[in-house]
Amino acid sequence: MAEIVVRLENVVKTYSMGESEVHALRGISFQIEQGEFLSIMGPSGSGKSTCMNMIGCLDRPTSGIVEINGKETAKMTEKELAVLRNQTVGFVFQQYHLIPSMNVLENVMLPLKYAHVEKSERVERAEEALIAVGLGDRMKHRPHELSGGQKQRVAIARAMVTQPKILLADEPTGALDSTTGKQVMELFRQINTEKGTTIIIVTHDPRIGESTKRCIRILDGQIQE
């Protein structure tokens, strides 16, 4: 039986906005097996970003159970959550979040520095990750010297360098043209097939949703299908 890496059970998330309350998630339940390639899809304000924050250990539920890699996040301290996040989840964002003053290799090495990995191993693993995403010849370039597609590949290499179980991508093709977007999706597919990494893509784009093996559709904080 496949290992369950993400489990949400009757998850509710409510935010206080001044006098009023915003119900971001209204009792959603699903689970994700290790090695799945899926999308969480919904329009702006549907609750998909809140859902992503739960999976990425960036937020805790108001009620219900969120289990990541077998650990219930609501029962963990901030420090324990940070360790779980660093060891289990790699993040890819729409706007790349690369550090302009660092070259490509240094950007990819950064998560390993936070994980207290020796420098020689940081360099080796970052170089391997960049070669894997087809950027072996761009290691000394700075972010401003790269195209949008290349920046996103650097972001993917940085997310993969810690060898996470889960790769969580937030609108990863949103800032790219359609051809480059397809190439990035193909790279995710390749990582999923070759490394067995669980890939979760959060998107509002039906084309992206339909291109994954499973799609969880969210609307008004509830699962539609």
mmCIF file with all atom_site columns, C-alpha atoms in Angstrom:
data_model
loop_
_atom_site.group_PDB
_atom_site.id
_atom_site.type_symbol
_atom_site.label_atom_id
_atom_site.label_alt_id
_atom_site.label_comp_id
_atom_site.label_asym_id
_atom_site.label_entity_id
_atom_site.label_seq_id
_atom_site.pdbx_PDB_ins_code
_atom_site.Cartn_x
_atom_site.Cartn_y
_atom_site.Cartn_z
_atom_site.occupancy
_atom_site.B_iso_or_equiv
_atom_site.pdbx_formal_charge
_atom_site.auth_seq_id
_atom_site.auth_comp_id
_atom_site.auth_asym_id
_atom_site.auth_atom_id
_atom_site.pdbx_PDB_model_num
ATOM 1   C CA . MET A 1 1   ? 0.000   0.000  0.000   1.00 0.00 ? 1   MET A CA 1
ATOM 2   C CA . ALA A 1 2   ? 1.325   3.462  -0.925  1.00 0.00 ? 2   ALA A CA 1
ATOM 3   C CA . GLU A 1 3   ? 2.519   5.747  1.848   1.00 0.00 ? 3   GLU A CA 1
ATOM 4   C CA . ILE A 1 4   ? 0.217   8.699  2.650   1.00 0.00 ? 4   ILE A CA 1
ATOM 5   C CA . VAL A 1 5   ? 2.322   11.898 2.756   1.00 0.00 ? 5   VAL A CA 1
ATOM 6   C CA . VAL A 1 6   ? -0.521  14.434 3.067   1.00 0.00 ? 6   VAL A CA 1
ATOM 7   C CA . ARG A 1 7   ? -3.785  13.949 4.969   1.00 0.00 ? 7   ARG A CA 1
ATOM 8   C CA . LEU A 1 8   ? -6.380  16.629 5.598   1.00 0.00 ? 8   LEU A CA 1
ATOM 9   C CA . GLU A 1 9   ? -9.446  15.607 7.587   1.00 0.00 ? 9   GLU A CA 1
ATOM 10  C CA . ASN A 1 10  ? -12.370 17.994 8.043   1.00 0.00 ? 10  ASN A CA 1
ATOM 11  C CA . VAL A 1 11  ? -10.020 20.999 7.968   1.00 0.00 ? 11  VAL A CA 1
ATOM 12  C CA . VAL A 1 12  ? -11.501 24.380 8.832   1.00 0.00 ? 12  VAL A CA 1
ATOM 13  C CA . LYS A 1 13  ? -9.527  27.633 8.633   1.00 0.00 ? 13  LYS A CA 1
ATOM 14  C CA . THR A 1 14  ? -11.071 30.910 9.775   1.00 0.00 ? 14  THR A CA 1
ATOM 15  C CA . TYR A 1 15  ? -9.319  34.281 9.728   1.00 0.00 ? 15  TYR A CA 1
ATOM 16  C CA . SER A 1 16  ? -10.416 37.339 11.696  1.00 0.00 ? 16  SER A CA 1
ATOM 17  C CA . MET A 1 17  ? -10.541 40.485 9.546   1.00 0.00 ? 17  MET A CA 1
ATOM 18  C CA . GLY A 1 18  ? -11.446 43.293 11.939  1.00 0.00 ? 18  GLY A CA 1
ATOM 19  C CA . GLU A 1 19  ? -15.057 42.749 12.971  1.00 0.00 ? 19  GLU A CA 1
ATOM 20  C CA . SER A 1 20  ? -15.762 39.990 10.467  1.00 0.00 ? 20  SER A CA 1
ATOM 21  C CA . GLU A 1 21  ? -14.526 36.420 9.967   1.00 0.00 ? 21  GLU A CA 1
ATOM 22  C CA . VAL A 1 22  ? -13.314 34.932 6.700   1.00 0.00 ? 22  VAL A CA 1
ATOM 23  C CA . HIS A 1 23  ? -13.975 31.199 6.273   1.00 0.00 ? 23  HIS A CA 1
ATOM 24  C CA . ALA A 1 24  ? -11.072 30.204 3.999   1.00 0.00 ? 24  ALA A CA 1
ATOM 25  C CA . LEU A 1 25  ? -11.571 26.440 4.379   1.00 0.00 ? 25  LEU A CA 1
ATOM 26  C CA . ARG A 1 26  ? -14.901 24.869 5.355   1.00 0.00 ? 26  ARG A CA 1
ATOM 27  C CA . GLY A 1 27  ? -14.205 21.285 6.364   1.00 0.00 ? 27  GLY A CA 1
ATOM 28  C CA . ILE A 1 28  ? -12.125 19.831 3.532   1.00 0.00 ? 28  ILE A CA 1
ATOM 29  C CA . SER A 1 29  ? -10.788 16.279 3.511   1.00 0.00 ? 29  SER A CA 1
ATOM 30  C CA . PHE A 1 30  ? -8.397  14.525 1.125   1.00 0.00 ? 30  PHE A CA 1
ATOM 31  C CA . GLN A 1 31  ? -5.180  12.561 1.158   1.00 0.00 ? 31  GLN A CA 1
ATOM 32  C CA . ILE A 1 32  ? -2.189  12.355 -1.162  1.00 0.00 ? 32  ILE A CA 1
ATOM 33  C CA . GLU A 1 33  ? 0.005   9.313  -1.680  1.00 0.00 ? 33  GLU A CA 1
ATOM 34  C CA . GLN A 1 34  ? 3.774   9.411  -2.063  1.00 0.00 ? 34  GLN A CA 1
ATOM 35  C CA . GLY A 1 35  ? 4.679   9.743  -5.759  1.00 0.00 ? 35  GLY A CA 1
ATOM 36  C CA . GLU A 1 36  ? 1.428   11.382 -6.920  1.00 0.00 ? 36  GLU A CA 1
ATOM 37  C CA . PHE A 1 37  ? 1.394   14.188 -9.495  1.00 0.00 ? 37  PHE A CA 1
ATOM 38  C CA . LEU A 1 38  ? -1.660  16.332 -8.896  1.00 0.00 ? 38  LEU A CA 1
ATOM 39  C CA . SER A 1 39  ? -3.071  19.844 -8.914  1.00 0.00 ? 39  SER A CA 1
ATOM 40  C CA . ILE A 1 40  ? -5.220  21.834 -6.493  1.00 0.00 ? 40  ILE A CA 1
ATOM 41  C CA . MET A 1 41  ? -7.305  24.123 -8.662  1.00 0.00 ? 41  MET A CA 1
ATOM 42  C CA . GLY A 1 42  ? -9.677  26.994 -7.993  1.00 0.00 ? 42  GLY A CA 1
ATOM 43  C CA . PRO A 1 43  ? -10.308 30.680 -8.733  1.00 0.00 ? 43  PRO A CA 1
ATOM 44  C CA . SER A 1 44  ? -8.884  33.520 -6.650  1.00 0.00 ? 44  SER A CA 1
ATOM 45  C CA . GLY A 1 45  ? -10.340 33.424 -3.128  1.00 0.00 ? 45  GLY A CA 1
ATOM 46  C CA . SER A 1 46  ? -11.368 29.758 -3.380  1.00 0.00 ? 46  SER A CA 1
ATOM 47  C CA . GLY A 1 47  ? -9.155  28.624 -0.494  1.00 0.00 ? 47  GLY A CA 1
ATOM 48  C CA . LYS A 1 48  ? -6.484  26.901 -2.593  1.00 0.00 ? 48  LYS A CA 1
ATOM 49  C CA . SER A 1 49  ? -3.659  29.112 -1.241  1.00 0.00 ? 49  SER A CA 1
ATOM 50  C CA . THR A 1 50  ? -4.774  28.434 2.342   1.00 0.00 ? 50  THR A CA 1
ATOM 51  C CA . CYS A 1 51  ? -4.770  24.751 1.453   1.00 0.00 ? 51  CYS A CA 1
ATOM 52  C CA . MET A 1 52  ? -1.215  25.128 0.118   1.00 0.00 ? 52  MET A CA 1
ATOM 53  C CA . ASN A 1 53  ? -0.144  26.847 3.349   1.00 0.00 ? 53  ASN A CA 1
ATOM 54  C CA . MET A 1 54  ? -1.486  23.862 5.332   1.00 0.00 ? 54  MET A CA 1
ATOM 55  C CA . ILE A 1 55  ? 0.460   21.356 3.207   1.00 0.00 ? 55  ILE A CA 1
ATOM 56  C CA . GLY A 1 56  ? 3.586   23.540 3.312   1.00 0.00 ? 56  GLY A CA 1
ATOM 57  C CA . CYS A 1 57  ? 3.464   23.779 7.147   1.00 0.00 ? 57  CYS A CA 1
ATOM 58  C CA . LEU A 1 58  ? 3.156   27.573 6.856   1.00 0.00 ? 58  LEU A CA 1
ATOM 59  C CA . ASP A 1 59  ? -0.148  27.682 8.745   1.00 0.00 ? 59  ASP A CA 1
ATOM 60  C CA . ARG A 1 60  ? -2.215  25.547 11.101  1.00 0.00 ? 60  ARG A CA 1
ATOM 61  C CA . PRO A 1 61  ? -5.918  24.666 10.914  1.00 0.00 ? 61  PRO A CA 1
ATOM 62  C CA . THR A 1 62  ? -8.547  26.315 13.119  1.00 0.00 ? 62  THR A CA 1
ATOM 63  C CA . SER A 1 63  ? -9.962  22.811 13.522  1.00 0.00 ? 63  SER A CA 1
ATOM 64  C CA . GLY A 1 64  ? -9.565  19.410 11.883  1.00 0.00 ? 64  GLY A CA 1
ATOM 65  C CA . ILE A 1 65  ? -6.420  17.379 11.223  1.00 0.00 ? 65  ILE A CA 1
ATOM 66  C CA . VAL A 1 66  ? -3.485  18.199 8.941   1.00 0.00 ? 66  VAL A CA 1
ATOM 67  C CA . GLU A 1 67  ? -0.873  15.436 8.763   1.00 0.00 ? 67  GLU A CA 1
ATOM 68  C CA . ILE A 1 68  ? 2.307   15.900 6.727   1.00 0.00 ? 68  ILE A CA 1
ATOM 69  C CA . ASN A 1 69  ? 4.595   12.880 6.437   1.00 0.00 ? 69  ASN A CA 1
ATOM 70  C CA . GLY A 1 70  ? 2.701   11.261 9.327   1.00 0.00 ? 70  GLY A CA 1
ATOM 71  C CA . LYS A 1 71  ? 3.030   14.231 11.697  1.00 0.00 ? 71  LYS A CA 1
ATOM 72  C CA . GLU A 1 72  ? 0.072   16.297 12.897  1.00 0.00 ? 72  GLU A CA 1
ATOM 73  C CA . THR A 1 73  ? 1.041   19.942 12.400  1.00 0.00 ? 73  THR A CA 1
ATOM 74  C CA . ALA A 1 74  ? -1.359  21.421 14.975  1.00 0.00 ? 74  ALA A CA 1
ATOM 75  C CA . LYS A 1 75  ? 0.532   19.611 17.759  1.00 0.00 ? 75  LYS A CA 1
ATOM 76  C CA . MET A 1 76  ? 3.983   20.862 16.705  1.00 0.00 ? 76  MET A CA 1
ATOM 77  C CA . THR A 1 77  ? 5.993   23.886 17.882  1.00 0.00 ? 77  THR A CA 1
ATOM 78  C CA . GLU A 1 78  ? 7.126   26.541 15.364  1.00 0.00 ? 78  GLU A CA 1
ATOM 79  C CA . LYS A 1 79  ? 10.651  25.104 15.508  1.00 0.00 ? 79  LYS A CA 1
ATOM 80  C CA . GLU A 1 80  ? 9.396   21.555 14.834  1.00 0.00 ? 80  GLU A CA 1
ATOM 81  C CA . LEU A 1 81  ? 7.274   22.862 11.944  1.00 0.00 ? 81  LEU A CA 1
ATOM 82  C CA . ALA A 1 82  ? 10.308  24.632 10.452  1.00 0.00 ? 82  ALA A CA 1
ATOM 83  C CA . VAL A 1 83  ? 12.318  21.382 10.584  1.00 0.00 ? 83  VAL A CA 1
ATOM 84  C CA . LEU A 1 84  ? 9.462   19.387 9.011   1.00 0.00 ? 84  LEU A CA 1
ATOM 85  C CA . ARG A 1 85  ? 9.095   22.030 6.285   1.00 0.00 ? 85  ARG A CA 1
ATOM 86  C CA . ASN A 1 86  ? 12.834  22.076 5.546   1.00 0.00 ? 86  ASN A CA 1
ATOM 87  C CA . GLN A 1 87  ? 13.135  18.277 5.416   1.00 0.00 ? 87  GLN A CA 1
ATOM 88  C CA . THR A 1 88  ? 9.888   17.373 3.662   1.00 0.00 ? 88  THR A CA 1
ATOM 89  C CA . VAL A 1 89  ? 8.678   20.196 1.375   1.00 0.00 ? 89  VAL A CA 1
ATOM 90  C CA . GLY A 1 90  ? 10.327  22.060 -1.504  1.00 0.00 ? 90  GLY A CA 1
ATOM 91  C CA . PHE A 1 91  ? 8.600   25.296 -2.636  1.00 0.00 ? 91  PHE A CA 1
ATOM 92  C CA . VAL A 1 92  ? 8.379   26.758 -6.155  1.00 0.00 ? 92  VAL A CA 1
ATOM 93  C CA . PHE A 1 93  ? 6.739   30.186 -6.478  1.00 0.00 ? 93  PHE A CA 1
ATOM 94  C CA . GLN A 1 94  ? 5.276   32.123 -9.407  1.00 0.00 ? 94  GLN A CA 1
ATOM 95  C CA . GLN A 1 95  ? 7.746   35.002 -8.946  1.00 0.00 ? 95  GLN A CA 1
ATOM 96  C CA . TYR A 1 96  ? 10.808  32.735 -8.428  1.00 0.00 ? 96  TYR A CA 1
ATOM 97  C CA . HIS A 1 97  ? 12.082  34.557 -5.280  1.00 0.00 ? 97  HIS A CA 1
ATOM 98  C CA . LEU A 1 98  ? 15.723  34.336 -6.346  1.00 0.00 ? 98  LEU A CA 1
ATOM 99  C CA . ILE A 1 99  ? 18.259  36.553 -4.566  1.00 0.00 ? 99  ILE A CA 1
ATOM 100 C CA . PRO A 1 100 ? 19.596  39.071 -7.148  1.00 0.00 ? 100 PRO A CA 1
ATOM 101 C CA . SER A 1 101 ? 23.032  39.508 -5.530  1.00 0.00 ? 101 SER A CA 1
ATOM 102 C CA . MET A 1 102 ? 23.735  35.752 -5.645  1.00 0.00 ? 102 MET A CA 1
ATOM 103 C CA . ASN A 1 103 ? 24.604  33.735 -8.726  1.00 0.00 ? 103 ASN A CA 1
ATOM 104 C CA . VAL A 1 104 ? 22.511  30.735 -9.780  1.00 0.00 ? 104 VAL A CA 1
ATOM 105 C CA . LEU A 1 105 ? 24.677  28.187 -7.930  1.00 0.00 ? 105 LEU A CA 1
ATOM 106 C CA . GLU A 1 106 ? 24.600  30.217 -4.693  1.00 0.00 ? 106 GLU A CA 1
ATOM 107 C CA . ASN A 1 107 ? 20.793  30.557 -4.916  1.00 0.00 ? 107 ASN A CA 1
ATOM 108 C CA . VAL A 1 108 ? 20.397  26.794 -5.228  1.00 0.00 ? 108 VAL A CA 1
ATOM 109 C CA . MET A 1 109 ? 22.855  26.115 -2.379  1.00 0.00 ? 109 MET A CA 1
ATOM 110 C CA . LEU A 1 110 ? 20.931  28.337 0.071   1.00 0.00 ? 110 LEU A CA 1
ATOM 111 C CA . PRO A 1 111 ? 18.445  25.780 1.509   1.00 0.00 ? 111 PRO A CA 1
ATOM 112 C CA . LEU A 1 112 ? 21.370  23.420 2.200   1.00 0.00 ? 112 LEU A CA 1
ATOM 113 C CA . LYS A 1 113 ? 23.114  26.183 4.144   1.00 0.00 ? 113 LYS A CA 1
ATOM 114 C CA . TYR A 1 114 ? 20.017  26.512 6.348   1.00 0.00 ? 114 TYR A CA 1
ATOM 115 C CA . ALA A 1 115 ? 20.080  22.736 6.782   1.00 0.00 ? 115 ALA A CA 1
ATOM 116 C CA . HIS A 1 116 ? 23.732  22.986 7.978   1.00 0.00 ? 116 HIS A CA 1
ATOM 117 C CA . VAL A 1 117 ? 25.118  20.832 5.157   1.00 0.00 ? 117 VAL A CA 1
ATOM 118 C CA . GLU A 1 118 ? 28.924  21.021 4.661   1.00 0.00 ? 118 GLU A CA 1
ATOM 119 C CA . LYS A 1 119 ? 30.004  23.464 1.935   1.00 0.00 ? 119 LYS A CA 1
ATOM 120 C CA . SER A 1 120 ? 31.630  20.864 -0.353  1.00 0.00 ? 120 SER A CA 1
ATOM 121 C CA . GLU A 1 121 ? 28.414  18.801 -0.312  1.00 0.00 ? 121 GLU A CA 1
ATOM 122 C CA . ARG A 1 122 ? 26.298  21.954 -0.853  1.00 0.00 ? 122 ARG A CA 1
ATOM 123 C CA . VAL A 1 123 ? 28.246  22.750 -4.013  1.00 0.00 ? 123 VAL A CA 1
ATOM 124 C CA . GLU A 1 124 ? 28.077  19.167 -5.298  1.00 0.00 ? 124 GLU A CA 1
ATOM 125 C CA . ARG A 1 125 ? 24.342  18.787 -4.717  1.00 0.00 ? 125 ARG A CA 1
ATOM 126 C CA . ALA A 1 126 ? 23.513  22.235 -6.152  1.00 0.00 ? 126 ALA A CA 1
ATOM 127 C CA . GLU A 1 127 ? 25.544  21.495 -9.298  1.00 0.00 ? 127 GLU A CA 1
ATOM 128 C CA . GLU A 1 128 ? 23.730  18.139 -9.715  1.00 0.00 ? 128 GLU A CA 1
ATOM 129 C CA . ALA A 1 129 ? 20.334  19.838 -9.304  1.00 0.00 ? 129 ALA A CA 1
ATOM 130 C CA . LEU A 1 130 ? 21.172  22.497 -11.910 1.00 0.00 ? 130 LEU A CA 1
ATOM 131 C CA . ILE A 1 131 ? 22.448  19.923 -14.406 1.00 0.00 ? 131 ILE A CA 1
ATOM 132 C CA . ALA A 1 132 ? 19.208  17.946 -13.850 1.00 0.00 ? 132 ALA A CA 1
ATOM 133 C CA . VAL A 1 133 ? 17.095  20.980 -14.862 1.00 0.00 ? 133 VAL A CA 1
ATOM 134 C CA . GLY A 1 134 ? 19.294  21.724 -17.886 1.00 0.00 ? 134 GLY A CA 1
ATOM 135 C CA . LEU A 1 135 ? 21.188  24.705 -16.481 1.00 0.00 ? 135 LEU A CA 1
ATOM 136 C CA . GLY A 1 136 ? 24.673  23.264 -16.068 1.00 0.00 ? 136 GLY A CA 1
ATOM 137 C CA . ASP A 1 137 ? 26.058  26.070 -18.244 1.00 0.00 ? 137 ASP A CA 1
ATOM 138 C CA . ARG A 1 138 ? 24.396  28.906 -16.277 1.00 0.00 ? 138 ARG A CA 1
ATOM 139 C CA . MET A 1 139 ? 25.731  28.317 -12.770 1.00 0.00 ? 139 MET A CA 1
ATOM 140 C CA . LYS A 1 140 ? 27.752  31.543 -12.510 1.00 0.00 ? 140 LYS A CA 1
ATOM 141 C CA . HIS A 1 141 ? 25.047  33.742 -14.050 1.00 0.00 ? 141 HIS A CA 1
ATOM 142 C CA . ARG A 1 142 ? 22.992  36.081 -11.884 1.00 0.00 ? 142 ARG A CA 1
ATOM 143 C CA . PRO A 1 143 ? 19.175  36.009 -12.002 1.00 0.00 ? 143 PRO A CA 1
ATOM 144 C CA . HIS A 1 144 ? 18.919  39.195 -14.128 1.00 0.00 ? 144 HIS A CA 1
ATOM 145 C CA . GLU A 1 145 ? 20.880  37.427 -16.893 1.00 0.00 ? 145 GLU A CA 1
ATOM 146 C CA . LEU A 1 146 ? 18.281  34.650 -17.231 1.00 0.00 ? 146 LEU A CA 1
ATOM 147 C CA . SER A 1 147 ? 14.958  34.329 -19.059 1.00 0.00 ? 147 SER A CA 1
ATOM 148 C CA . GLY A 1 148 ? 11.735  33.705 -17.104 1.00 0.00 ? 148 GLY A CA 1
ATOM 149 C CA . GLY A 1 149 ? 11.839  30.003 -17.936 1.00 0.00 ? 149 GLY A CA 1
ATOM 150 C CA . GLN A 1 150 ? 15.450  29.721 -16.785 1.00 0.00 ? 150 GLN A CA 1
ATOM 151 C CA . LYS A 1 151 ? 14.642  31.511 -13.518 1.00 0.00 ? 151 LYS A CA 1
ATOM 152 C CA . GLN A 1 152 ? 11.831  29.057 -12.874 1.00 0.00 ? 152 GLN A CA 1
ATOM 153 C CA . ARG A 1 153 ? 14.216  26.144 -13.542 1.00 0.00 ? 153 ARG A CA 1
ATOM 154 C CA . VAL A 1 154 ? 16.618  27.608 -10.985 1.00 0.00 ? 154 VAL A CA 1
ATOM 155 C CA . ALA A 1 155 ? 13.704  27.833 -8.514  1.00 0.00 ? 155 ALA A CA 1
ATOM 156 C CA . ILE A 1 156 ? 12.856  24.170 -9.201  1.00 0.00 ? 156 ILE A CA 1
ATOM 157 C CA . ALA A 1 157 ? 16.507  23.133 -8.719  1.00 0.00 ? 157 ALA A CA 1
ATOM 158 C CA . ARG A 1 158 ? 16.571  25.060 -5.408  1.00 0.00 ? 158 ARG A CA 1
ATOM 159 C CA . ALA A 1 159 ? 13.374  23.313 -4.288  1.00 0.00 ? 159 ALA A CA 1
ATOM 160 C CA . MET A 1 160 ? 14.763  19.882 -5.250  1.00 0.00 ? 160 MET A CA 1
ATOM 161 C CA . VAL A 1 161 ? 18.255  20.263 -3.756  1.00 0.00 ? 161 VAL A CA 1
ATOM 162 C CA . THR A 1 162 ? 17.118  19.206 -0.265  1.00 0.00 ? 162 THR A CA 1
ATOM 163 C CA . GLN A 1 163 ? 15.644  16.027 -1.811  1.00 0.00 ? 163 GLN A CA 1
ATOM 164 C CA . PRO A 1 164 ? 12.135  16.715 -0.437  1.00 0.00 ? 164 PRO A CA 1
ATOM 165 C CA . LYS A 1 165 ? 9.317   14.168 -0.467  1.00 0.00 ? 165 LYS A CA 1
ATOM 166 C CA . ILE A 1 166 ? 6.876   16.873 -1.634  1.00 0.00 ? 166 ILE A CA 1
ATOM 167 C CA . LEU A 1 167 ? 7.355   19.587 -4.242  1.00 0.00 ? 167 LEU A CA 1
ATOM 168 C CA . LEU A 1 168 ? 4.734   22.306 -3.767  1.00 0.00 ? 168 LEU A CA 1
ATOM 169 C CA . ALA A 1 169 ? 4.410   24.709 -6.697  1.00 0.00 ? 169 ALA A CA 1
ATOM 170 C CA . ASP A 1 170 ? 2.289   27.870 -6.473  1.00 0.00 ? 170 ASP A CA 1
ATOM 171 C CA . GLU A 1 171 ? 1.142   29.032 -9.957  1.00 0.00 ? 171 GLU A CA 1
ATOM 172 C CA . PRO A 1 172 ? 4.575   27.968 -11.332 1.00 0.00 ? 172 PRO A CA 1
ATOM 173 C CA . THR A 1 173 ? 3.692   28.843 -14.949 1.00 0.00 ? 173 THR A CA 1
ATOM 174 C CA . GLY A 1 174 ? 1.748   32.041 -14.160 1.00 0.00 ? 174 GLY A CA 1
ATOM 175 C CA . ALA A 1 175 ? 4.537   34.424 -15.197 1.00 0.00 ? 175 ALA A CA 1
ATOM 176 C CA . LEU A 1 176 ? 5.604   32.409 -18.262 1.00 0.00 ? 176 LEU A CA 1
ATOM 177 C CA . ASP A 1 177 ? 4.462   32.269 -21.886 1.00 0.00 ? 177 ASP A CA 1
ATOM 178 C CA . SER A 1 178 ? 2.561   29.124 -22.896 1.00 0.00 ? 178 SER A CA 1
ATOM 179 C CA . THR A 1 179 ? 5.529   27.361 -24.579 1.00 0.00 ? 179 THR A CA 1
ATOM 180 C CA . THR A 1 180 ? 7.852   27.920 -21.612 1.00 0.00 ? 180 THR A CA 1
ATOM 181 C CA . GLY A 1 181 ? 5.011   26.946 -19.266 1.00 0.00 ? 181 GLY A CA 1
ATOM 182 C CA . LYS A 1 182 ? 4.665   23.601 -21.066 1.00 0.00 ? 182 LYS A CA 1
ATOM 183 C CA . GLN A 1 183 ? 8.425   23.020 -20.726 1.00 0.00 ? 183 GLN A CA 1
ATOM 184 C CA . VAL A 1 184 ? 8.255   23.696 -16.976 1.00 0.00 ? 184 VAL A CA 1
ATOM 185 C CA . MET A 1 185 ? 5.299   21.282 -16.611 1.00 0.00 ? 185 MET A CA 1
ATOM 186 C CA . GLU A 1 186 ? 7.290   18.683 -18.551 1.00 0.00 ? 186 GLU A CA 1
ATOM 187 C CA . LEU A 1 187 ? 10.173  19.156 -16.112 1.00 0.00 ? 187 LEU A CA 1
ATOM 188 C CA . PHE A 1 188 ? 7.808   18.540 -13.169 1.00 0.00 ? 188 PHE A CA 1
ATOM 189 C CA . ARG A 1 189 ? 6.609   15.359 -14.911 1.00 0.00 ? 189 ARG A CA 1
ATOM 190 C CA . GLN A 1 190 ? 10.177  14.220 -15.392 1.00 0.00 ? 190 GLN A CA 1
ATOM 191 C CA . ILE A 1 191 ? 11.053  14.822 -11.706 1.00 0.00 ? 191 ILE A CA 1
ATOM 192 C CA . ASN A 1 192 ? 7.913   12.942 -10.652 1.00 0.00 ? 192 ASN A CA 1
ATOM 193 C CA . THR A 1 193 ? 8.705   9.951  -12.891 1.00 0.00 ? 193 THR A CA 1
ATOM 194 C CA . GLU A 1 194 ? 12.449  9.733  -12.270 1.00 0.00 ? 194 GLU A CA 1
ATOM 195 C CA . LYS A 1 195 ? 12.680  10.633 -8.581  1.00 0.00 ? 195 LYS A CA 1
ATOM 196 C CA . GLY A 1 196 ? 9.229   9.607  -7.345  1.00 0.00 ? 196 GLY A CA 1
ATOM 197 C CA . THR A 1 197 ? 8.759   13.048 -5.772  1.00 0.00 ? 197 THR A CA 1
ATOM 198 C CA . THR A 1 198 ? 5.163   13.934 -4.893  1.00 0.00 ? 198 THR A CA 1
ATOM 199 C CA . ILE A 1 199 ? 4.296   17.012 -6.936  1.00 0.00 ? 199 ILE A CA 1
ATOM 200 C CA . ILE A 1 200 ? 1.416   19.307 -5.977  1.00 0.00 ? 200 ILE A CA 1
ATOM 201 C CA . ILE A 1 201 ? 0.654   22.241 -8.277  1.00 0.00 ? 201 ILE A CA 1
ATOM 202 C CA . VAL A 1 202 ? -1.637  24.991 -7.000  1.00 0.00 ? 202 VAL A CA 1
ATOM 203 C CA . THR A 1 203 ? -3.274  26.784 -9.931  1.00 0.00 ? 203 THR A CA 1
ATOM 204 C CA . HIS A 1 204 ? -6.282  28.740 -11.186 1.00 0.00 ? 204 HIS A CA 1
ATOM 205 C CA . ASP A 1 205 ? -5.568  27.571 -14.773 1.00 0.00 ? 205 ASP A CA 1
ATOM 206 C CA . PRO A 1 206 ? -7.817  24.705 -16.006 1.00 0.00 ? 206 PRO A CA 1
ATOM 207 C CA . ARG A 1 207 ? -5.207  23.718 -18.615 1.00 0.00 ? 207 ARG A CA 1
ATOM 208 C CA . ILE A 1 208 ? -2.654  23.080 -15.866 1.00 0.00 ? 208 ILE A CA 1
ATOM 209 C CA . GLY A 1 209 ? -5.277  21.306 -13.742 1.00 0.00 ? 209 GLY A CA 1
ATOM 210 C CA . GLU A 1 210 ? -6.204  19.009 -16.611 1.00 0.00 ? 210 GLU A CA 1
ATOM 211 C CA . SER A 1 211 ? -2.562  18.175 -17.382 1.00 0.00 ? 211 SER A CA 1
ATOM 212 C CA . THR A 1 212 ? -1.946  16.487 -14.002 1.00 0.00 ? 212 THR A CA 1
ATOM 213 C CA . LYS A 1 213 ? -2.931  12.911 -13.129 1.00 0.00 ? 213 LYS A CA 1
ATOM 214 C CA . ARG A 1 214 ? -5.400  14.071 -10.453 1.00 0.00 ? 214 ARG A CA 1
ATOM 215 C CA . CYS A 1 215 ? -7.073  17.415 -9.863  1.00 0.00 ? 215 CYS A CA 1
ATOM 216 C CA . ILE A 1 216 ? -8.709  18.552 -6.610  1.00 0.00 ? 216 ILE A CA 1
ATOM 217 C CA . ARG A 1 217 ? -11.083 21.417 -7.394  1.00 0.00 ? 217 ARG A CA 1
ATOM 218 C CA . ILE A 1 218 ? -11.827 23.897 -4.596  1.00 0.00 ? 218 ILE A CA 1
ATOM 219 C CA . LEU A 1 219 ? -14.487 26.586 -4.501  1.00 0.00 ? 219 LEU A CA 1
ATOM 220 C CA . ASP A 1 220 ? -15.528 28.753 -1.542  1.00 0.00 ? 220 ASP A CA 1
ATOM 221 C CA . GLY A 1 221 ? -13.364 26.702 0.829   1.00 0.00 ? 221 GLY A CA 1
ATOM 222 C CA . GLN A 1 222 ? -14.940 23.378 -0.113  1.00 0.00 ? 222 GLN A CA 1
ATOM 223 C CA . ILE A 1 223 ? -13.965 20.557 -2.455  1.00 0.00 ? 223 ILE A CA 1
ATOM 224 C CA . GLN A 1 224 ? -16.105 20.521 -5.586  1.00 0.00 ? 224 GLN A CA 1
ATOM 225 C CA . GLU A 1 225 ? -14.694 17.298 -7.024  1.00 0.00 ? 225 GLU A CA 1
#
